[in-house]
Amino acid sequence: MDKICVIGLGYIGLPTASMFAANGLQVVGVDINDRIVTTLNNGGIHIFEPGLKELAQKVIHLGNLCVSKVPEEADAFIIAVPTPFNTDKTADMRAVKSATQAIVPYLSEGNLVILESTSPPLTTLNLVKPILEQSELQAGVDFYLAYSPERVLPGRILTELVENARVIGGITPESAKRGKDLYATFVKGEIVETDATTAEMVKLMENTYRDVNIAIANEFALISEKMGVNVWEAIEIANRHPRVNILKPGPGVGGHCIAIDPWFLVEASPKEAKLIKQARLVNDAMPDHVVALVEEHLDGVKAPVIGCLGLTYKANVDDIRESPAIAVTKKLIQKGVNVIAYDPYVKSDALHSIKIETNITDVFQKADLLIILVGHNDFNELQPEDFIEMRSHKIIDCCNVIQRKDKWEVSGISVYSLGDFKIN
Ligand code: SAJ
């Protein structure tokens, strides 16, 4: 294998293309977005991921990665385009369809095509294969076809691409074997071969398992609030059981994977996916619960100002896609509440509808009530002294960032945690 073509240069496609290029392959990286192609060709980068800019620019500079708007003939094609969902929660497969169509004119005998995009089960067989066969070549006979999802965690992509175990599902055993040989170029983790539909299910099962686990943590939080129990303490103790590992409650589940992928299983098998759907509904209802907690604690303050700390979809990343923190903030704004926000990872002009302060002390000075919506490490360091200038001394902590509430109470600051509201 000498030359590969990676279609889609987003959070997964660009690191993957760069990694292959850094390990001796000639790579053509393709994206339909002008801005992405121009930015990369001008020495820049369009996404933040530690180490990625340096790696991508190094391989572009060496000529091992060429960035273009159109595919070229190659030995292998990797499709890494987004699969968002439609408003009715069904998978939007338009990008996969058009990326696959874009390959057809360049496909030739002996090629390998790999779909990486998270997709509903049977996509490789029922959507990708027929499109590729418009080339008059037969999948599994004239060319090889496989599905291989990524498993990397944003913020650790370059490390996890190499070290994580990887699954590769071929439409024939030979397709899986060819795929394994390709990824072995840089993957050090185990590469497990299976069939394409199993590999599609594996990807969806991994993220759905996490979603259901978070949903139960959130449900435990709601019950704990009624029972006068601190759910964070209860989970910590329960997790000392050698076979229990409950994840953390919070203001909801965001990002472009865990909040979306379970719906692909609901779409594929609606009658059976009852628990999966319920978990999604529980997690999606958390922002409303946070808003209700805020309203409960406003104590009739006239024209209150709420300070929202954190806007990203999770801690210590700059990604705001499907962020529950933003959902909470917008819901408060829709209710006519005056909201100011602060996030060390989000620029002040990033969102039109939310006023973002550049300095956290401005939020303290103006807010009647603070809500911690993301557990960024920066917020762990907050001390009661920082709040002396705050208008009111009330904090709702949705991420269990504030420990030792007694210390805060002594300083006159009341801290209420999600999952720990005492019975009145
Ligand atoms: N969250 C909680 N409680 C927790 C853990 C997470 O409420 O205990 C929330 C986060 O705050 C965030 C959301 O869930 O809003 C998702 O965060 P995450 O860290 O669980 O997952 P992602 O979306 O950043 O990445 C996941 C990973 N999947 C798994 O861990 C099974 C990653 O490995 C996948 O590659 C990625 O989805 C993907 O692309 O599918």
XYZ file of N, CA and C in Angstrom, residues 138-253:
348
model
N -17.159 -5.206 -8.488
C -17.952 -5.891 -7.478
C -17.227 -5.906 -6.123
N -17.962 -5.439 -5.090
C -17.364 -5.391 -3.744
C -17.063 -6.795 -3.249
N -15.912 -6.977 -2.639
C -15.540 -8.289 -2.097
C -14.928 -9.195 -3.153
N -15.062 -8.800 -4.430
C -14.483 -9.592 -5.524
C -13.404 -8.759 -6.232
N -13.831 -7.594 -6.748
C -12.875 -6.738 -7.478
C -12.182 -5.731 -6.561
N -12.883 -5.332 -5.514
C -12.254 -4.431 -4.527
C -12.702 -4.849 -3.126
N -11.977 -4.379 -2.120
C -12.237 -4.769 -0.729
C -12.985 -3.642 -0.019
N -13.866 -4.019 0.892
C -14.679 -3.012 1.581
C -14.801 -3.385 3.057
N -14.582 -2.390 3.925
C -14.624 -2.665 5.375
C -15.138 -1.457 6.142
N -15.518 -1.713 7.401
C -15.948 -0.645 8.308
C -15.012 -0.653 9.511
N -14.459 0.504 9.856
C -13.570 0.571 11.016
C -13.776 1.876 11.763
N -14.508 1.824 12.876
C -14.794 3.066 13.603
C -13.600 3.532 14.424
N -13.555 4.848 14.670
C -12.522 5.360 15.587
C -13.067 5.261 17.003
N -12.168 5.313 17.989
C -12.590 5.239 19.395
C -11.911 6.315 20.233
N -11.366 7.309 19.573
C -10.505 8.258 20.287
C -11.286 9.288 21.089
N -10.676 9.732 22.166
C -11.293 10.731 23.029
C -10.740 12.109 22.652
N -11.634 13.077 22.330
C -11.140 14.423 22.030
C -10.195 14.902 23.140
N -9.091 15.502 22.731
C -8.082 15.941 23.702
C -6.917 14.950 23.781
N -7.185 13.694 23.384
C -6.133 12.648 23.443
C -6.064 11.900 22.112
N -6.525 12.548 21.037
C -6.711 11.838 19.766
C -5.407 11.215 19.257
N -4.317 11.979 19.240
C -3.094 11.448 18.618
C -2.537 10.257 19.389
N -2.682 10.266 20.700
C -2.214 9.129 21.503
C -3.142 7.936 21.314
N -4.463 8.197 21.426
C -5.410 7.080 21.404
C -5.523 6.439 20.011
N -5.290 7.227 18.949
C -5.310 6.638 17.590
C -4.286 5.513 17.484
N -3.171 5.714 18.134
C -2.078 4.740 18.056
C -2.282 3.602 19.051
N -2.681 3.954 20.261
C -2.645 2.961 21.344
C -3.922 2.147 21.525
N -5.088 2.718 21.173
C -6.339 1.992 21.422
C -6.445 0.742 20.555
N -7.161 -0.259 21.098
C -7.505 -1.414 20.263
C -8.480 -0.917 19.192
N -8.485 -1.563 18.063
C -9.302 -1.109 16.951
C -10.059 -2.299 16.372
N -11.278 -2.069 15.888
C -12.024 -3.156 15.263
C -12.102 -2.863 13.760
N -11.986 -3.914 12.972
C -12.144 -3.741 11.531
C -13.059 -4.835 10.997
N -14.184 -4.404 10.431
C -15.187 -5.366 9.964
C -15.247 -5.378 8.446
N -14.902 -6.510 7.848
C -14.888 -6.591 6.386
C -16.191 -7.167 5.845
N -16.542 -6.805 4.625
C -17.704 -7.468 4.016
C -17.305 -8.884 3.581
N -15.981 -9.138 3.528
C -15.432 -10.497 3.378
C -14.236 -10.589 4.322
N -13.845 -11.787 4.734
C -12.676 -11.901 5.621
C -11.428 -11.256 5.010
N -11.264 -11.366 3.698
C -10.086 -10.780 3.045
C -10.117 -9.247 3.159
N -11.338 -8.665 3.080
C -11.463 -7.201 3.235
C -10.983 -6.777 4.617
N -11.390 -7.543 5.653
C -10.965 -7.207 7.024
C -9.446 -7.329 7.148
N -8.903 -8.365 6.534
C -7.459 -8.594 6.640
C -6.679 -7.445 5.981
N -7.159 -7.024 4.802
C -6.484 -5.898 4.108
C -6.552 -4.625 4.950
N -7.736 -4.414 5.572
C -7.909 -3.234 6.429
C -6.957 -3.287 7.612
N -6.859 -4.464 8.215
C -5.966 -4.618 9.370
C -4.531 -4.278 8.971
N -4.102 -4.792 7.819
C -2.732 -4.521 7.357
C -2.501 -3.016 7.179
N -3.546 -2.320 6.681
C -3.391 -0.877 6.469
C -3.228 -0.152 7.803
N -4.161 -0.384 8.752
C -4.083 0.353 10.030
C -2.836 -0.027 10.828
N -2.331 -1.258 10.607
C -1.124 -1.677 11.334
C 0.062 -0.768 10.991
N -0.089 0.097 9.980
C 0.950 1.073 9.653
C 1.316 1.898 10.879
N 0.292 2.278 11.678
C 0.615 3.091 12.861
C -0.073 2.635 14.144
N -1.095 1.769 14.063
C -1.818 1.360 15.276
C -0.994 0.333 16.055
N -0.776 0.624 17.342
C -0.027 -0.308 18.196
C -0.979 -1.172 19.009
N -2.214 -0.691 19.224
C -3.213 -1.495 19.945
C -3.613 -2.697 19.102
N -4.354 -3.628 19.734
C -4.795 -4.829 19.021
C -5.787 -4.435 17.920
N -5.699 -5.078 16.769
C -6.678 -4.810 15.705
C -7.501 -6.088 15.527
N -8.785 -5.993 15.863
C -9.632 -7.184 15.878
C -10.440 -7.243 14.581
N -10.377 -8.391 13.910
C -11.114 -8.542 12.644
C -12.497 -9.157 12.889
N -13.494 -8.614 12.201
C -14.838 -9.185 12.266
C -15.557 -8.825 10.954
N -16.905 -8.995 10.937
C -17.631 -8.586 9.728
C -18.107 -7.137 9.878
N -18.511 -6.526 8.780
C -18.800 -5.085 8.763
C -19.951 -4.704 9.693
N -21.029 -5.488 9.692
C -22.191 -5.103 10.500
C -21.884 -5.246 11.990
N -21.110 -6.257 12.360
C -20.707 -6.383 13.769
C -19.891 -5.152 14.179
N -18.968 -4.748 13.320
C -18.139 -3.575 13.653
C -19.009 -2.327 13.818
N -20.037 -2.179 12.983
C -20.949 -1.025 13.122
C -21.680 -1.080 14.461
N -22.147 -2.288 14.825
C -22.841 -2.455 16.103
C -21.898 -2.170 17.276
N -20.667 -2.647 17.172
C -19.688 -2.461 18.254
C -19.555 -0.972 18.577
N -19.380 -0.163 17.546
C -19.210 1.280 17.759
C -20.422 1.877 18.484
N -21.615 1.524 18.019
C -22.828 2.097 18.607
C -23.036 1.573 20.028
N -22.687 0.307 20.250
C -22.841 -0.274 21.586
C -21.914 0.402 22.596
N -20.712 0.724 22.186
C -19.760 1.361 23.115
C -20.315 2.691 23.625
N -20.756 3.535 22.703
C -21.228 4.853 23.120
C -22.590 4.777 23.809
N -23.413 3.809 23.390
C -24.724 3.655 24.034
C -24.556 3.163 25.475
N -23.617 2.262 25.671
C -23.336 1.770 27.026
C -22.992 2.947 27.944
N -22.165 3.844 27.435
C -21.765 5.009 28.231
C -22.972 5.925 28.493
N -23.798 6.109 27.490
C -24.976 6.973 27.644
C -25.934 6.409 28.696
N -26.160 5.096 28.645
C -27.080 4.465 29.597
C -26.492 4.546 31.011
N -25.185 4.362 31.111
C -24.522 4.452 32.413
C -24.659 5.877 32.981
N -24.486 6.887 32.136
C -24.632 8.275 32.619
C -26.095 8.538 32.985
N -27.024 7.962 32.209
C -28.450 8.168 32.504
C -28.798 7.609 33.879
N -28.230 6.466 34.214
C -28.567 5.910 35.534
C -27.950 6.777 36.630
N -26.760 7.323 36.361
C -26.151 8.247 37.332
C -27.047 9.467 37.515
N -27.590 9.977 36.400
C -28.481 11.141 36.488
C -29.774 10.798 37.232
N -30.304 9.594 36.966
C -31.527 9.209 37.663
C -31.247 9.035 39.167
N -30.099 8.470 39.501
C -29.719 8.358 40.916
C -29.640 9.762 41.538
N -29.150 10.732 40.758
C -29.035 12.103 41.271
C -30.420 12.669 41.591
N -31.364 12.437 40.688
C -32.723 12.961 40.906
C -33.347 12.319 42.138
N -33.141 11.009 42.284
C -33.706 10.302 43.450
C -33.015 10.795 44.727
N -31.701 10.955 44.652
C -30.944 11.401 45.838
C -31.424 12.770 46.312
N -31.733 13.656 45.373
C -32.231 14.982 45.759
C -33.500 14.853 46.598
N -34.338 13.883 46.228
C -35.596 13.683 46.969
C -35.344 13.034 48.329
N -34.290 12.201 48.394
C -34.039 11.427 49.612
C -33.105 12.144 50.584
N -32.576 13.281 50.172
C -31.636 13.971 51.039
C -30.284 13.283 51.116
N -29.903 12.656 49.997
C -28.615 11.947 49.947
C -27.694 12.689 48.980
N -26.402 12.678 49.256
C -25.445 13.257 48.318
C -25.047 12.169 47.318
N -25.529 12.300 46.073
C -25.313 11.238 45.077
C -23.833 11.030 44.773
N -23.048 12.073 44.873
C -21.611 11.964 44.529
C -20.910 11.058 45.532
N -21.282 11.255 46.809
C -20.709 10.405 47.846
C -21.214 8.970 47.662
N -22.527 8.834 47.385
C -23.110 7.494 47.244
C -22.460 6.739 46.073
N -22.245 7.430 44.950
C -21.630 6.766 43.780
C -20.191 6.363 44.105
N -19.509 7.269 44.782
C -18.099 6.986 45.115
C -18.009 5.718 45.964
N -18.946 5.574 46.902
C -18.914 4.394 47.776
C -19.355 3.150 46.994
N -20.423 3.304 46.180
C -20.900 2.154 45.390
C -19.800 1.637 44.458
N -19.016 2.547 43.928
C -17.961 2.149 42.985
C -16.790 1.413 43.652
N -16.810 1.365 44.990
C -15.775 0.555 45.651
C -16.094 -0.929 45.511
N -17.342 -1.230 45.132
C -17.683 -2.628 44.831
C -16.843 -3.026 43.615
N -16.232 -4.209 43.662
C -15.292 -4.539 42.575
C -15.933 -4.665 41.201
N -17.253 -4.836 41.131
C -17.873 -5.004 39.800
C -18.884 -3.903 39.484
N -18.747 -2.751 40.144
C -19.661 -1.623 39.870
C -18.829 -0.428 39.409
N -19.279 0.229 38.338
C -18.594 1.448 37.885
C -19.615 2.433 37.321
N -20.233 3.183 38.232
C -21.261 4.154 37.823
C -20.556 5.444 37.401
N -20.961 5.988 36.261
C -20.360 7.247 35.793
C -20.969 8.423 36.576
N -20.656 9.624 36.125
C -21.045 10.802 36.916
C -22.319 11.466 36.403
N -23.161 11.957 37.308
C -24.298 12.765 36.850
C -23.802 14.136 36.382
N -24.678 14.917 35.810
C -24.274 16.243 35.339
C -25.447 16.953 34.684
N -25.174 18.103 34.047
C -26.269 18.868 33.446
C -26.776 18.281 32.125
N -26.258 17.113 31.729
C -26.711 16.483 30.486
C -25.539 15.902 29.735
N -25.823 15.251 28.638
C -24.777 14.609 27.832
C -24.656 15.360 26.509
